[in-house]
Structure formats: C-alpha cells, structure tokens
Tab-separated table of C-alpha atoms in Angstrom:
chain	number	residue	atom	x	y	z
A	1391	MET	CA	76.103	306.852	53.137
A	1392	ALA	CA	75.930	303.272	51.612
A	1393	GLY	CA	79.198	303.242	50.669
A	1394	GLU	CA	80.850	304.980	53.311
A	1395	PRO	CA	81.235	301.021	55.254
A	1396	ARG	CA	82.262	299.552	52.218
A	1397	ALA	CA	84.882	301.723	51.465
A	1398	LYS	CA	86.220	301.365	55.235
A	1399	VAL	CA	86.222	297.512	54.778
A	1400	ILE	CA	88.411	297.699	51.314
A	1401	GLN	CA	91.004	300.094	53.370
A	1402	LEU	CA	91.157	297.987	56.561
A	1403	HIS	CA	91.918	294.929	53.556
A	1404	ALA	CA	94.486	297.369	52.441
A	1405	ASN	CA	96.163	298.165	55.148
A	1406	SER	CA	95.962	294.329	56.913
A	1407	GLY	CA	99.004	293.117	54.827
A	1408	ARG	CA	100.939	296.101	55.528
A	1409	GLY	CA	100.347	295.774	59.145
A	1410	ALA	CA	100.787	292.457	60.098
A	1411	SER	CA	104.355	292.969	60.447
A	1412	GLN	CA	104.319	295.877	62.695
A	1413	ARG	CA	101.182	294.221	65.000
A	1414	ARG	CA	103.792	290.811	65.105
A	1415	ALA	CA	106.567	293.301	66.137
A	1416	ALA	CA	104.484	295.456	68.783
A	1417	SER	CA	102.973	292.324	70.449
A	1418	GLN	CA	106.752	290.927	70.770
A	1419	ARG	CA	107.662	294.237	72.573
A	1420	ALA	CA	104.733	294.300	74.853
A	1421	ASP	CA	105.387	290.479	75.742
A	1422	ALA	CA	109.061	291.116	76.251
A	1423	ALA	CA	108.625	294.306	78.223
A	1424	SER	CA	105.844	292.486	80.448
A	1425	ARG	CA	108.619	290.196	81.667
A	1426	HIS	CA	110.461	293.546	82.704
A	1427	PRO	CA	107.803	295.151	84.916
A	1428	SER	CA	109.373	298.098	86.227
A	1429	LEU	CA	109.626	299.442	82.681
A	1430	LEU	CA	105.512	299.115	83.032
A	1431	THR	CA	104.923	300.448	86.211
A	1432	ASP	CA	106.996	303.632	86.176
A	1433	PRO	CA	106.833	304.760	82.549
A	1434	GLY	CA	108.277	308.343	83.874
A	1435	SER	CA	111.570	306.509	85.340
A	1436	HIS	CA	114.236	306.070	83.368
A	1437	ALA	CA	115.248	302.096	82.410
A	1438	SER	CA	118.653	301.200	82.705
A	1439	ALA	CA	120.945	300.210	79.671
A	1440	GLU	CA	120.841	296.339	81.019
A	1441	GLN	CA	116.870	296.312	80.992
A	1442	ILE	CA	116.827	297.973	77.410
A	1443	ALA	CA	119.152	295.238	76.764
A	1444	ALA	CA	117.428	292.391	78.129
A	1445	VAL	CA	114.270	293.311	76.063
A	1446	VAL	CA	115.866	293.969	72.927
A	1447	ARG	CA	117.672	290.217	73.142
A	1448	GLU	CA	114.452	288.862	73.809
A	1449	ILE	CA	112.862	290.575	71.086
A	1450	ASP	CA	115.426	289.359	68.707
A	1451	GLN	CA	115.386	285.719	70.233
A	1452	ARG	CA	111.601	285.500	69.723
A	1453	ARG	CA	112.254	286.911	66.167
A	1454	GLY	CA	114.722	284.305	65.416
A	1455	ALA	CA	112.437	281.347	66.609
A	1456	VAL	CA	109.897	282.495	64.443
A	1457	ALA	CA	111.583	282.704	60.967
A	1458	GLY	CA	113.582	279.888	61.528
A	1459	PRO	CA	117.212	278.106	60.697
A	1460	GLY	CA	118.648	279.921	57.858
A	1461	ALA	CA	116.096	282.847	57.488
A	1462	ASP	CA	118.862	285.457	57.601
A	1463	ASP	CA	120.657	283.800	54.497
A	1464	ALA	CA	118.735	285.777	51.851
A	1465	THR	CA	116.001	288.194	52.719
A	1466	PRO	CA	114.054	289.968	49.899
A	1467	ASN	CA	115.688	293.086	50.650
A	1468	GLU	CA	119.212	291.347	50.509
A	1469	LEU	CA	117.856	289.609	47.474
A	1470	ALA	CA	116.979	292.743	45.620
A	1471	GLN	CA	120.595	294.682	46.531
A	1472	ARG	CA	122.302	291.733	44.894
A	1473	ILE	CA	120.271	291.812	41.891
A	1474	ALA	CA	120.632	295.760	41.639
A	1475	ALA	CA	124.756	295.410	42.491
A	1476	VAL	CA	124.977	292.625	39.249
A	1477	ALA	CA	121.950	295.041	37.247
A	1478	GLU	CA	124.209	298.378	37.567
A	1479	PHE	CA	127.714	295.811	36.676
A	1480	VAL	CA	126.353	295.010	34.000
A	1481	ARG	CA	125.234	298.544	32.819
A	1482	LYS	CA	128.804	299.801	33.536
A	1483	ARG	CA	130.379	297.271	31.326
A	1484	MET	CA	128.103	297.949	28.677
A	1485	THR	CA	128.390	301.401	28.441
A	1486	GLY	CA	132.046	301.605	29.247
A	1487	ASP	CA	131.495	303.192	32.550
A	1488	TYR	CA	134.735	302.233	33.946
A	1489	SER	CA	138.584	302.929	33.737
A	1490	VAL	CA	141.748	300.770	32.660
A	1491	ASP	CA	145.204	302.225	33.744
A	1492	GLU	CA	148.118	301.913	31.080
A	1493	PHE	CA	148.893	298.932	32.042
A	1494	GLY	CA	145.624	297.057	31.439
A	1495	PHE	CA	144.411	297.069	35.366
A	1496	ASP	CA	140.476	297.064	35.396
A	1497	PRO	CA	139.855	297.927	39.419
A	1498	HIS	CA	136.035	297.352	38.228
A	1499	LEU	CA	136.133	293.843	36.833
A	1500	ASN	CA	138.704	293.177	39.415
A	1501	ASP	CA	136.425	293.933	42.560
A	1502	ALA	CA	133.128	292.371	41.314
A	1503	ILE	CA	134.757	289.043	39.638
A	1504	PHE	CA	138.438	288.229	40.607
A	1505	LEU	CA	138.558	289.017	44.138
A	1506	PRO	CA	135.555	287.373	45.281
A	1507	LEU	CA	137.093	284.120	43.949
A	1508	LEU	CA	139.882	284.343	45.408
A	1509	ARG	CA	138.665	285.079	48.757
A	1510	VAL	CA	136.957	282.004	48.640
A	1511	LEU	CA	140.458	280.424	48.829
A	1512	PHE	CA	141.614	282.694	51.127
A	1513	ASN	CA	139.259	282.421	53.882
A	1514	SER	CA	137.567	279.141	53.539
A	1515	TRP	CA	140.840	277.046	51.957
A	1516	PHE	CA	143.792	278.296	52.803
A	1517	ARG	CA	142.425	280.314	56.052
A	1518	VAL	CA	144.833	283.282	55.590
A	1519	GLU	CA	146.217	284.944	58.978
A	1520	VAL	CA	148.006	288.413	58.274
A	1521	SER	CA	149.940	290.029	60.579
A	1522	GLY	CA	152.183	292.993	60.272
A	1523	ILE	CA	149.900	294.917	57.646
A	1524	GLU	CA	150.344	298.098	59.211
A	1525	ASN	CA	153.971	298.087	58.222
A	1526	LEU	CA	152.360	298.560	54.436
A	1527	PRO	CA	151.770	302.861	54.143
A	1528	GLU	CA	148.449	304.941	53.851
A	1529	SER	CA	149.181	306.060	50.291
A	1530	GLY	CA	151.989	306.540	48.058
A	1531	ALA	CA	154.877	303.856	46.850
A	1532	ALA	CA	156.198	300.719	48.457
A	1533	LEU	CA	157.904	297.790	46.946
A	1534	VAL	CA	156.956	294.581	48.509
A	1535	VAL	CA	159.315	291.814	48.552
A	1536	ALA	CA	158.130	288.175	48.654
A	1537	ASN	CA	159.380	284.683	49.208
A	1538	HIS	CA	157.762	282.118	46.029
A	1539	ALA	CA	157.046	278.639	46.258
A	1540	GLY	CA	154.200	276.015	45.431
A	1541	VAL	CA	154.505	275.465	41.650
A	1542	LEU	CA	151.799	277.765	40.687
A	1543	PRO	CA	151.876	281.309	41.896
A	1544	PHE	CA	149.000	281.217	44.566
A	1545	ASP	CA	150.993	282.810	47.044
A	1546	GLY	CA	151.346	286.336	44.573
A	1547	LEU	CA	146.890	285.729	44.656
A	1548	MET	CA	146.965	285.493	48.060
A	1549	THR	CA	148.942	288.778	48.951
A	1550	GLN	CA	147.200	290.561	46.526
A	1551	VAL	CA	143.681	289.511	48.903
A	1552	ALA	CA	145.533	290.012	51.926
A	1553	VAL	CA	146.571	293.736	51.452
A	1554	ARG	CA	143.037	294.399	49.609
A	1555	ASP	CA	141.061	293.276	52.451
A	1556	LYS	CA	143.239	293.516	55.805
A	1557	HIS	CA	144.913	296.720	54.528
A	1558	PRO	CA	143.304	299.868	56.775
A	1559	ALA	CA	142.554	301.912	53.143
A	1560	HIS	CA	142.146	298.651	51.431
A	1561	ARG	CA	145.063	299.152	48.610
A	1562	ASP	CA	145.461	297.553	45.407
A	1563	LEU	CA	148.507	295.220	45.078
A	1564	ARG	CA	149.939	295.384	42.075
A	1565	LEU	CA	151.869	292.168	41.199
A	1566	LEU	CA	155.330	291.690	39.158
A	1567	ALA	CA	154.561	288.614	36.940
A	1568	ALA	CA	157.064	286.474	34.800
A	1569	ASP	CA	156.528	286.548	31.019
A	1570	LEU	CA	155.466	283.293	30.431
A	1571	VAL	CA	152.351	284.497	32.355
A	1572	PHE	CA	151.055	287.024	29.546
A	1573	ASP	CA	151.849	284.654	26.817
A	1574	MET	CA	149.397	282.135	27.920
A	1575	PRO	CA	146.084	282.891	26.114
A	1576	GLY	CA	143.223	284.260	28.294
A	1577	VAL	CA	145.675	283.979	31.396
A	1578	GLY	CA	147.899	286.880	30.054
A	1579	GLN	CA	144.676	289.232	29.472
A	1580	ALA	CA	143.111	288.342	32.401
A	1581	ALA	CA	146.282	289.326	34.570
A	1582	ARG	CA	146.462	292.483	33.357
A	1583	LYS	CA	142.944	293.473	34.274
A	1584	ALA	CA	144.193	292.094	37.766
A	1585	GLY	CA	146.488	294.668	37.548
A	1586	HIS	CA	149.475	292.574	37.256
A	1587	THR	CA	152.381	293.753	35.076
A	1588	MET	CA	155.272	291.825	33.573
A	1589	ALA	CA	158.627	291.358	36.237
A	1590	CYS	CA	161.247	293.814	34.501
A	1591	THR	CA	163.365	296.894	36.061
A	1592	ASP	CA	161.422	299.399	33.808
A	1593	ASP	CA	157.620	298.488	34.560
A	1594	ALA	CA	158.602	298.380	38.560
A	1595	HIS	CA	159.657	301.703	38.177
A	1596	ARG	CA	157.127	303.288	36.006
A	1597	LEU	CA	154.265	301.537	39.109
A	1598	LEU	CA	156.537	303.038	42.015
A	1599	ALA	CA	157.127	306.670	40.264
A	1600	ALA	CA	152.979	306.543	40.283
A	1601	GLY	CA	152.841	305.422	43.811
A	1602	GLU	CA	151.748	302.339	43.727
A	1603	LEU	CA	152.287	299.772	46.177
A	1604	THR	CA	153.935	297.003	43.760
A	1605	ALA	CA	154.774	293.133	44.929
A	1606	VAL	CA	157.655	291.214	43.180
A	1607	PHE	CA	158.551	287.535	43.779
A	1608	PRO	CA	162.834	287.637	43.182
A	1609	GLU	CA	163.263	284.142	43.320
A	1610	GLY	CA	160.906	283.436	40.511
A	1611	TYR	CA	160.913	280.048	38.790
A	1612	LYS	CA	163.411	279.100	40.995
A	1613	GLY	CA	161.670	279.523	44.439
A	1614	LEU	CA	158.330	278.013	42.323
A	1615	GLY	CA	159.436	274.739	41.017
A	1616	LYS	CA	161.855	273.631	43.809
A	1617	HIS	CA	161.607	270.271	45.641
A	1618	PHE	CA	159.505	269.549	48.552
A	1619	ALA	CA	162.653	268.621	49.972
A	1620	ASP	CA	163.713	272.556	49.568
A	1621	ARG	CA	160.916	273.783	50.973
A	1622	TYR	CA	161.043	277.397	52.787
A	1623	LYS	CA	164.697	277.583	51.872
A	1624	LEU	CA	165.084	280.858	49.766
A	1625	GLN	CA	166.762	280.580	46.475
A	1626	ARG	CA	169.146	283.190	45.002
A	1627	PHE	CA	167.397	286.329	44.506
A	1628	GLY	CA	168.641	287.256	40.724
A	1629	ARG	CA	170.681	290.461	40.232
A	1630	GLY	CA	169.176	292.972	42.156
A	1631	GLY	CA	166.922	295.112	39.645
A	1632	PHE	CA	163.963	295.362	42.124
A	1633	VAL	CA	166.084	297.436	44.263
A	1634	SER	CA	167.376	299.424	41.776
A	1635	ALA	CA	163.507	300.832	40.951
A	1636	ALA	CA	163.255	301.332	44.723
A	1637	LEU	CA	166.020	303.352	45.326
A	1638	ARG	CA	165.310	305.040	41.922
A	1639	THR	CA	161.886	305.769	43.673
A	1640	LYS	CA	162.764	306.527	47.106
A	1641	ALA	CA	159.737	303.653	48.082
A	1642	PRO	CA	160.386	301.580	50.984
A	1643	ILE	CA	160.964	297.536	50.367
A	1644	VAL	CA	158.868	295.961	52.805
A	1645	PRO	CA	160.071	292.418	53.173
A	1646	CYS	CA	157.277	289.759	53.474
A	1647	SER	CA	157.415	286.439	54.493
A	1648	ILE	CA	154.892	283.207	53.428
A	1649	VAL	CA	154.083	280.239	55.027
A	1650	GLY	CA	151.747	277.595	53.617
A	1651	SER	CA	152.594	277.855	49.933
A	1652	GLU	CA	155.385	275.306	49.891
A	1653	GLU	CA	152.619	272.328	50.681
A	1654	ILE	CA	149.952	273.209	48.319
A	1655	PHE	CA	151.690	271.025	45.534
A	1656	PRO	CA	154.414	269.280	47.053
A	1657	MET	CA	156.903	268.848	44.236
A	1658	ILE	CA	158.401	265.314	44.545
A	1659	ALA	CA	160.479	265.143	40.948
A	1660	ASP	CA	160.847	267.388	37.773
A	1661	VAL	CA	160.317	265.890	34.390
A	1662	LYS	CA	162.752	268.220	32.391
A	1663	LEU	CA	162.221	266.170	29.358
A	1664	LEU	CA	158.322	267.123	29.020
A	1665	ALA	CA	158.842	270.855	30.493
A	1666	ARG	CA	161.570	271.131	27.678
A	1667	LEU	CA	158.783	269.865	25.135
A	1668	LEU	CA	156.014	271.869	26.712
A	1669	GLY	CA	157.927	275.029	26.710
A	1670	LEU	CA	157.436	274.838	30.662
A	1671	PRO	CA	160.431	275.807	33.186
A	1672	TYR	CA	159.465	272.651	34.980
A	1673	PHE	CA	157.225	270.009	34.893
A	1674	PRO	CA	155.919	269.010	38.510
A	1675	VAL	CA	155.372	265.505	39.644
A	1676	THR	CA	153.125	265.557	43.085
A	1677	PRO	CA	151.771	262.448	44.836
A	1678	LEU	CA	148.715	263.607	43.079
A	1679	PHE	CA	149.667	265.091	39.899
A	1680	PRO	CA	149.738	263.921	36.786
A	1681	LEU	CA	148.428	260.627	38.371
A	1682	ALA	CA	144.998	261.834	39.668
A	1683	GLY	CA	144.381	263.724	36.351
A	1684	PRO	CA	142.495	267.162	36.646
A	1685	LEU	CA	141.856	266.161	40.816
A	1686	GLY	CA	146.075	266.676	41.210
A	1687	LEU	CA	145.457	270.199	40.251
A	1688	VAL	CA	143.270	271.502	43.064
A	1689	PRO	CA	145.839	272.504	45.738
A	1690	LEU	CA	146.113	271.100	49.159
A	1691	PRO	CA	144.189	273.081	51.983
A	1692	SER	CA	147.210	273.997	53.798
A	1693	LYS	CA	147.319	276.424	56.721
A	1694	TRP	CA	148.709	280.141	55.607
A	1695	TYR	CA	150.225	282.816	57.114
A	1696	ILE	CA	151.375	286.133	55.610
A	1697	GLN	CA	153.806	288.114	57.484
A	1698	PHE	CA	154.779	292.003	56.408
A	1699	GLY	CA	157.963	292.897	58.007
A	1700	GLU	CA	159.227	296.643	59.004
A	1701	PRO	CA	160.105	298.578	55.812
A	1702	ILE	CA	163.193	299.497	55.184
A	1703	ASP	CA	163.997	302.869	53.717
A	1704	THR	CA	165.639	304.226	51.045
A	1705	ALA	CA	165.199	307.673	51.254
A	1706	ASP	CA	168.506	308.602	52.453
A	1707	TYR	CA	170.222	306.814	49.350
A	1708	ASP	CA	171.620	309.450	46.842
A	1709	GLU	CA	170.800	309.368	43.061
A	1710	SER	CA	173.618	307.508	42.278
A	1711	ALA	CA	173.076	304.453	44.628
A	1712	ALA	CA	170.529	302.641	42.034
A	1713	ASP	CA	173.854	301.958	39.593
A	1714	ASP	CA	176.233	300.863	42.495
A	1715	PRO	CA	176.345	297.303	42.685
A	1716	MET	CA	177.902	297.159	46.367
A	1717	VAL	CA	174.587	299.216	47.539
A	1718	THR	CA	172.040	297.121	45.692
A	1719	PHE	CA	173.460	293.553	46.470
A	1720	ASP	CA	173.679	294.894	50.259
A	1721	LEU	CA	169.991	295.617	50.411
A	1722	THR	CA	169.234	292.417	48.570
A	1723	ASP	CA	170.791	290.508	50.871
A	1724	GLN	CA	169.411	292.740	53.818
A	1725	VAL	CA	166.316	291.707	52.389
A	1726	ARG	CA	166.332	288.074	51.592
A	1727	GLU	CA	168.119	287.464	54.912
A	1728	THR	CA	164.823	289.196	56.869
A	1729	ILE	CA	162.431	286.963	55.012
A	1730	GLN	CA	164.552	283.740	55.735
A	1731	GLN	CA	164.560	284.587	59.357
A	1732	THR	CA	161.089	285.440	59.776
A	1733	LEU	CA	160.072	282.122	57.669
A	1734	TYR	CA	162.141	280.143	60.119
A	1735	GLN	CA	160.343	282.112	62.980
A	1736	LEU	CA	156.962	281.195	61.214
A	1737	LEU	CA	157.400	277.639	60.922
A	1738	ALA	CA	158.759	277.254	64.947
A	1739	ASN	CA	155.377	279.080	65.613
A	1740	ARG	CA	153.380	276.944	63.368
A	1741	ARG	CA	151.259	273.825	65.036
A	1742	ASN	CA	150.195	271.607	62.163
A	1743	THR	CA	150.662	272.040	58.308
A	1744	PHE	CA	147.103	272.005	57.522
A	1745	PHE	CA	145.380	272.904	60.679
A	1746	GLY	CA	147.313	275.909	61.737
C-alpha cells in the first residue's frame, strides 16, 4: 500500500530520537572492545575481570570526554528528583503529614532544612573530623557530656550533625540548651523544632527515660563566654544535675571533647555594662566584632575535632545514688577530668589551628 512506506518513515523518525543514545553507547562499546581483541576473536571464551574492567573504564572515559566538564552536576534525572523532593516536602507541610513530639521536635523539618544548612559549616567551613562515634549506643538512652566554648553555641550544632551523619544508626542528638535560647523570638521556636529543649534536670530525665540520645554542656555561659586566654580550660560543671538524671534512668554517660570551637570568635574582652543593659550573660569583643559590623558575626574557619570517649556505665548504681551528693560529685569530676585530658591530647596532636 502507498501509505505503508510513509508510515515506516514516520516510525523511523519517531525511533531516531530514542535510539540516539543507545547507538552512541553501542558505538563506544564496539570501539572499546576493538582495542581488546581477545573479547572479539573468541566470543565463547570467558573474559577475565581485568579485561572487562579495562573496557568499562575506557567507555566511562569516552563518555566523560564527550559530555565535557560539569556534565554530572545536574543531569535531567537528578533535577527531576530534586524537584520531586521539594514537591513532596511542600505536600507534607501543607497536609500536616509529619509528626512533632512533646518537646516540639520536628524531624521532617530538621532533616529537610536545618541539617542541610549546618552541613555546609560542618563539611566545608569547619571541616570537622569525628572519632569515637562507636562509643554511642545503637539504640536507647545515653547522655553525651561535652565542653562548651566559642561565644555562640556552634559546638552543640556541629555535635548534632556529627551524630546524625557519622553514627551507623544516624541517630538524632537532643540538645539541652539555656533558657535564653527559648526566650528569643524565632530562635526559640526553631530550636524546639530542631530537637533542643531546656537544660533542666526534669527535661533531661524525660528525654533519657524515653530512650533519647541527649547532650548537655554543663559549663554553660561560663564556657561560652570565657576569654581566649583561658581557651580549653574547663570551667566549673555546676551541681551535677545531669549526673542525677543519668543515674535515675541508668543511662551511660559519654564524655565528648571538642577542639576548634574556641577559635571561631576569639574573645579578648567582655563589656559587662552593655551585657547588663541588653540582658545578656556577656557582651564579647573579638578582633572583628563589633568593629567589623555584621562581618564580625562570621565565625573563623578553624579546624575542628570531635571525639566521643568511652561510656561510663551507671547501671550498677542503686536508686539512692542519684540523691547522694558524694556519688554525683565523684561522677561529675570523673567526666570533667576525662574531657580535659582528651582536650590536651587533641591539642597536642593538632598541627595547625586553621588547617589541621
């Protein structure tokens, strides 16, 4: 029939677009195989793993050369996946298809917004190296106790990313934060959604009793606001309330030592009058703040190390130990001494403050 050749031509045109990439791939395979004659002269023989790997490498190299630099940055398929992920996030937020716990923690928002932003600092700015992550339990409660420094609490946020990204179970670390954080408009709500709660014994006990991995920074403002001359010298650890919470819930205590946070805002003075007027625990003066204005709020790119020590077991203590001042003091002192000694070791092994 007269229409049959025309139909074939139309079909050939329709198939030509789909078959272009297949023909190019076939041509690349044939050309690569021609360079390895043993794969062609004896089709019935079994090619060695080295020969197959050589062919695959050559094909990949040719594809990369044709595609040019930067071709893998955002393929159409990857772009479609990103658009689909954004659409799914918006759908869940609009329909309420996500959960929030009793403390206000919103894992959906934390994974999609907060953690990706913090990872930029973690991976590219501070270049954090993590060790001892295996000392954190795969499941169940544990209390992470860490040193605190740096004017602003970046150390807590970086520790949160370290646990989420480096732990085999990718657990969420629930931070106990100062009251001031939750009194600040906007900041308090964001902190709640990121999994933080108030640094009090009751909230610590509730989190640990629920099997959560919880972190506390017992130096508090004394650690954050200390002068640069006192860097890496641990301040007093309070009255041991965190130890009581761990004893009551039989949760192990994991000492955590952080090096690098002291250098992000080297504090050379504290203007106490301004601090009192603004209702702040301290008003820092650094080499760049307040003279450099907003630029002074950008942390310096120091090299960070976070090390989780061996857990201190609390399961063998009886129920009355949590109310015994001597037991809580001894455990508090043990944790503090462990962190201090580990800090000295990390500092001794650090080659350069900003380049590691």
